[in-house]
């Protein structure tokens, strides 16, 4: 039996970057990181040295994700950097990742810039995609262009993954 895919974004679901700055969420640890994609993006914006990102990670998320009946895949701008900067802090092994065709590119139909690549990468397999930037147009496009079961699960970037989200993931996998 092939497990459904769980396509994981980092910023928003695992790193609740939009939480109030003065208060780290309960259960989270703070890290300062300088992944390659961030350094490159900062270099294009100014001629000063890139500042590390503040990242909040909950070490309980790794074991909770590994306990789910999914094949885990990074679906994040962090790409390979997620395996060195994120996974070790939450107890995840090295995971495959989606290589984006046009990082942060504008979509002609107003889709999230990841949506087409996510569907292509899933290649008909059942999947759940957790991300904080999904909209109704992404849901509609996925339903029209992906032949298998799929769920685009929007995560509030102020809160990150919560127990209710894990319950949704378990329920969806049981029904897929």
PDB file of C-alpha atoms in Angstrom, residues 26-100:
ATOM      1  CA  UNK A  26       4.251  28.002  24.062  1.00  0.00           C
ATOM      2  CA  UNK A  27       6.182  24.834  23.261  1.00  0.00           C
ATOM      3  CA  UNK A  28       8.389  26.498  20.633  1.00  0.00           C
ATOM      4  CA  UNK A  29      12.155  27.084  20.654  1.00  0.00           C
ATOM      5  CA  UNK A  30      13.840  30.047  18.936  1.00  0.00           C
ATOM      6  CA  UNK A  31      16.541  29.634  16.290  1.00  0.00           C
ATOM      7  CA  UNK A  32      18.446  32.082  14.092  1.00  0.00           C
ATOM      8  CA  UNK A  33      19.055  30.652  10.618  1.00  0.00           C
ATOM      9  CA  UNK A  34      20.513  31.809   7.324  1.00  0.00           C
ATOM     10  CA  UNK A  35      19.363  29.373   4.632  1.00  0.00           C
ATOM     11  CA  UNK A  36      20.770  29.854   1.120  1.00  0.00           C
ATOM     12  CA  UNK A  37      17.434  30.949  -0.402  1.00  0.00           C
ATOM     13  CA  UNK A  38      17.041  33.679   2.251  1.00  0.00           C
ATOM     14  CA  UNK A  39      20.584  34.978   1.809  1.00  0.00           C
ATOM     15  CA  UNK A  40      20.085  35.095  -1.982  1.00  0.00           C
ATOM     16  CA  UNK A  41      16.758  36.900  -1.645  1.00  0.00           C
ATOM     17  CA  UNK A  42      18.229  39.464   0.749  1.00  0.00           C
ATOM     18  CA  UNK A  43      21.243  40.044  -1.522  1.00  0.00           C
ATOM     19  CA  UNK A  44      18.892  41.026  -4.373  1.00  0.00           C
ATOM     20  CA  UNK A  45      17.088  43.545  -2.159  1.00  0.00           C
ATOM     21  CA  UNK A  46      20.098  45.426  -0.797  1.00  0.00           C
ATOM     22  CA  UNK A  47      23.860  45.519  -0.746  1.00  0.00           C
ATOM     23  CA  UNK A  48      24.078  44.816   2.986  1.00  0.00           C
ATOM     24  CA  UNK A  49      24.761  41.429   4.506  1.00  0.00           C
ATOM     25  CA  UNK A  50      21.685  39.257   5.028  1.00  0.00           C
ATOM     26  CA  UNK A  51      20.321  39.038   8.560  1.00  0.00           C
ATOM     27  CA  UNK A  52      19.421  35.571   9.851  1.00  0.00           C
ATOM     28  CA  UNK A  53      15.778  34.627  10.079  1.00  0.00           C
ATOM     29  CA  UNK A  54      14.152  34.191  13.453  1.00  0.00           C
ATOM     30  CA  UNK A  55      12.498  30.767  13.348  1.00  0.00           C
ATOM     31  CA  UNK A  56      10.229  29.269  16.003  1.00  0.00           C
ATOM     32  CA  UNK A  57       9.998  25.464  15.973  1.00  0.00           C
ATOM     33  CA  UNK A  58       8.099  23.065  18.200  1.00  0.00           C
ATOM     34  CA  UNK A  59      10.138  19.886  18.871  1.00  0.00           C
ATOM     35  CA  UNK A  60       6.891  17.922  19.416  1.00  0.00           C
ATOM     36  CA  UNK A  61       5.907  18.422  15.768  1.00  0.00           C
ATOM     37  CA  UNK A  62       8.479  15.969  14.394  1.00  0.00           C
ATOM     38  CA  UNK A  63       7.243  12.934  16.354  1.00  0.00           C
ATOM     39  CA  UNK A  64       3.613  13.943  15.708  1.00  0.00           C
ATOM     40  CA  UNK A  65       4.250  14.156  11.966  1.00  0.00           C
ATOM     41  CA  UNK A  66       6.151  10.866  11.892  1.00  0.00           C
ATOM     42  CA  UNK A  67       3.255   9.137  13.669  1.00  0.00           C
ATOM     43  CA  UNK A  68       0.856  10.090  10.855  1.00  0.00           C
ATOM     44  CA  UNK A  69       0.172   7.603   8.032  1.00  0.00           C
ATOM     45  CA  UNK A  70       1.801   9.711   5.313  1.00  0.00           C
ATOM     46  CA  UNK A  71       4.979   9.950   3.286  1.00  0.00           C
ATOM     47  CA  UNK A  72       6.405  13.325   4.353  1.00  0.00           C
ATOM     48  CA  UNK A  73       7.768  15.730   1.722  1.00  0.00           C
ATOM     49  CA  UNK A  74       9.051  19.296   2.061  1.00  0.00           C
ATOM     50  CA  UNK A  75       6.937  21.755   0.025  1.00  0.00           C
ATOM     51  CA  UNK A  76       8.751  24.896   1.122  1.00  0.00           C
ATOM     52  CA  UNK A  77      11.014  27.648  -0.151  1.00  0.00           C
ATOM     53  CA  UNK A  78      13.596  26.090   2.165  1.00  0.00           C
ATOM     54  CA  UNK A  79      13.852  23.097  -0.234  1.00  0.00           C
ATOM     55  CA  UNK A  80      17.029  21.113   0.653  1.00  0.00           C
ATOM     56  CA  UNK A  81      17.807  23.597   3.437  1.00  0.00           C
ATOM     57  CA  UNK A  82      14.790  22.224   5.338  1.00  0.00           C
ATOM     58  CA  UNK A  83      16.735  18.983   5.833  1.00  0.00           C
ATOM     59  CA  UNK A  84      19.668  20.768   7.459  1.00  0.00           C
ATOM     60  CA  UNK A  85      17.981  23.726   9.183  1.00  0.00           C
ATOM     61  CA  UNK A  86      14.481  22.516  10.160  1.00  0.00           C
ATOM     62  CA  UNK A  87      14.272  18.721  10.313  1.00  0.00           C
ATOM     63  CA  UNK A  88      17.038  18.148  12.880  1.00  0.00           C
ATOM     64  CA  UNK A  89      15.455  20.602  15.352  1.00  0.00           C
ATOM     65  CA  UNK A  90      12.113  18.793  15.334  1.00  0.00           C
ATOM     66  CA  UNK A  91      13.332  15.225  14.936  1.00  0.00           C
ATOM     67  CA  UNK A  92      12.584  14.615  11.280  1.00  0.00           C
ATOM     68  CA  UNK A  93      14.859  12.522   9.073  1.00  0.00           C
ATOM     69  CA  UNK A  94      16.005  13.773   5.687  1.00  0.00           C
ATOM     70  CA  UNK A  95      12.937  14.134   3.486  1.00  0.00           C
ATOM     71  CA  UNK A  96      12.459  14.526  -0.251  1.00  0.00           C
ATOM     72  CA  UNK A  97      11.581  18.039  -1.327  1.00  0.00           C
ATOM     73  CA  UNK A  98       9.883  19.754  -4.225  1.00  0.00           C
ATOM     74  CA  UNK A  99      12.199  21.782  -6.455  1.00  0.00           C
ATOM     75  CA  UNK A 100      10.259  24.831  -7.557  1.00  0.00           C
TER      76      UNK A 100
END
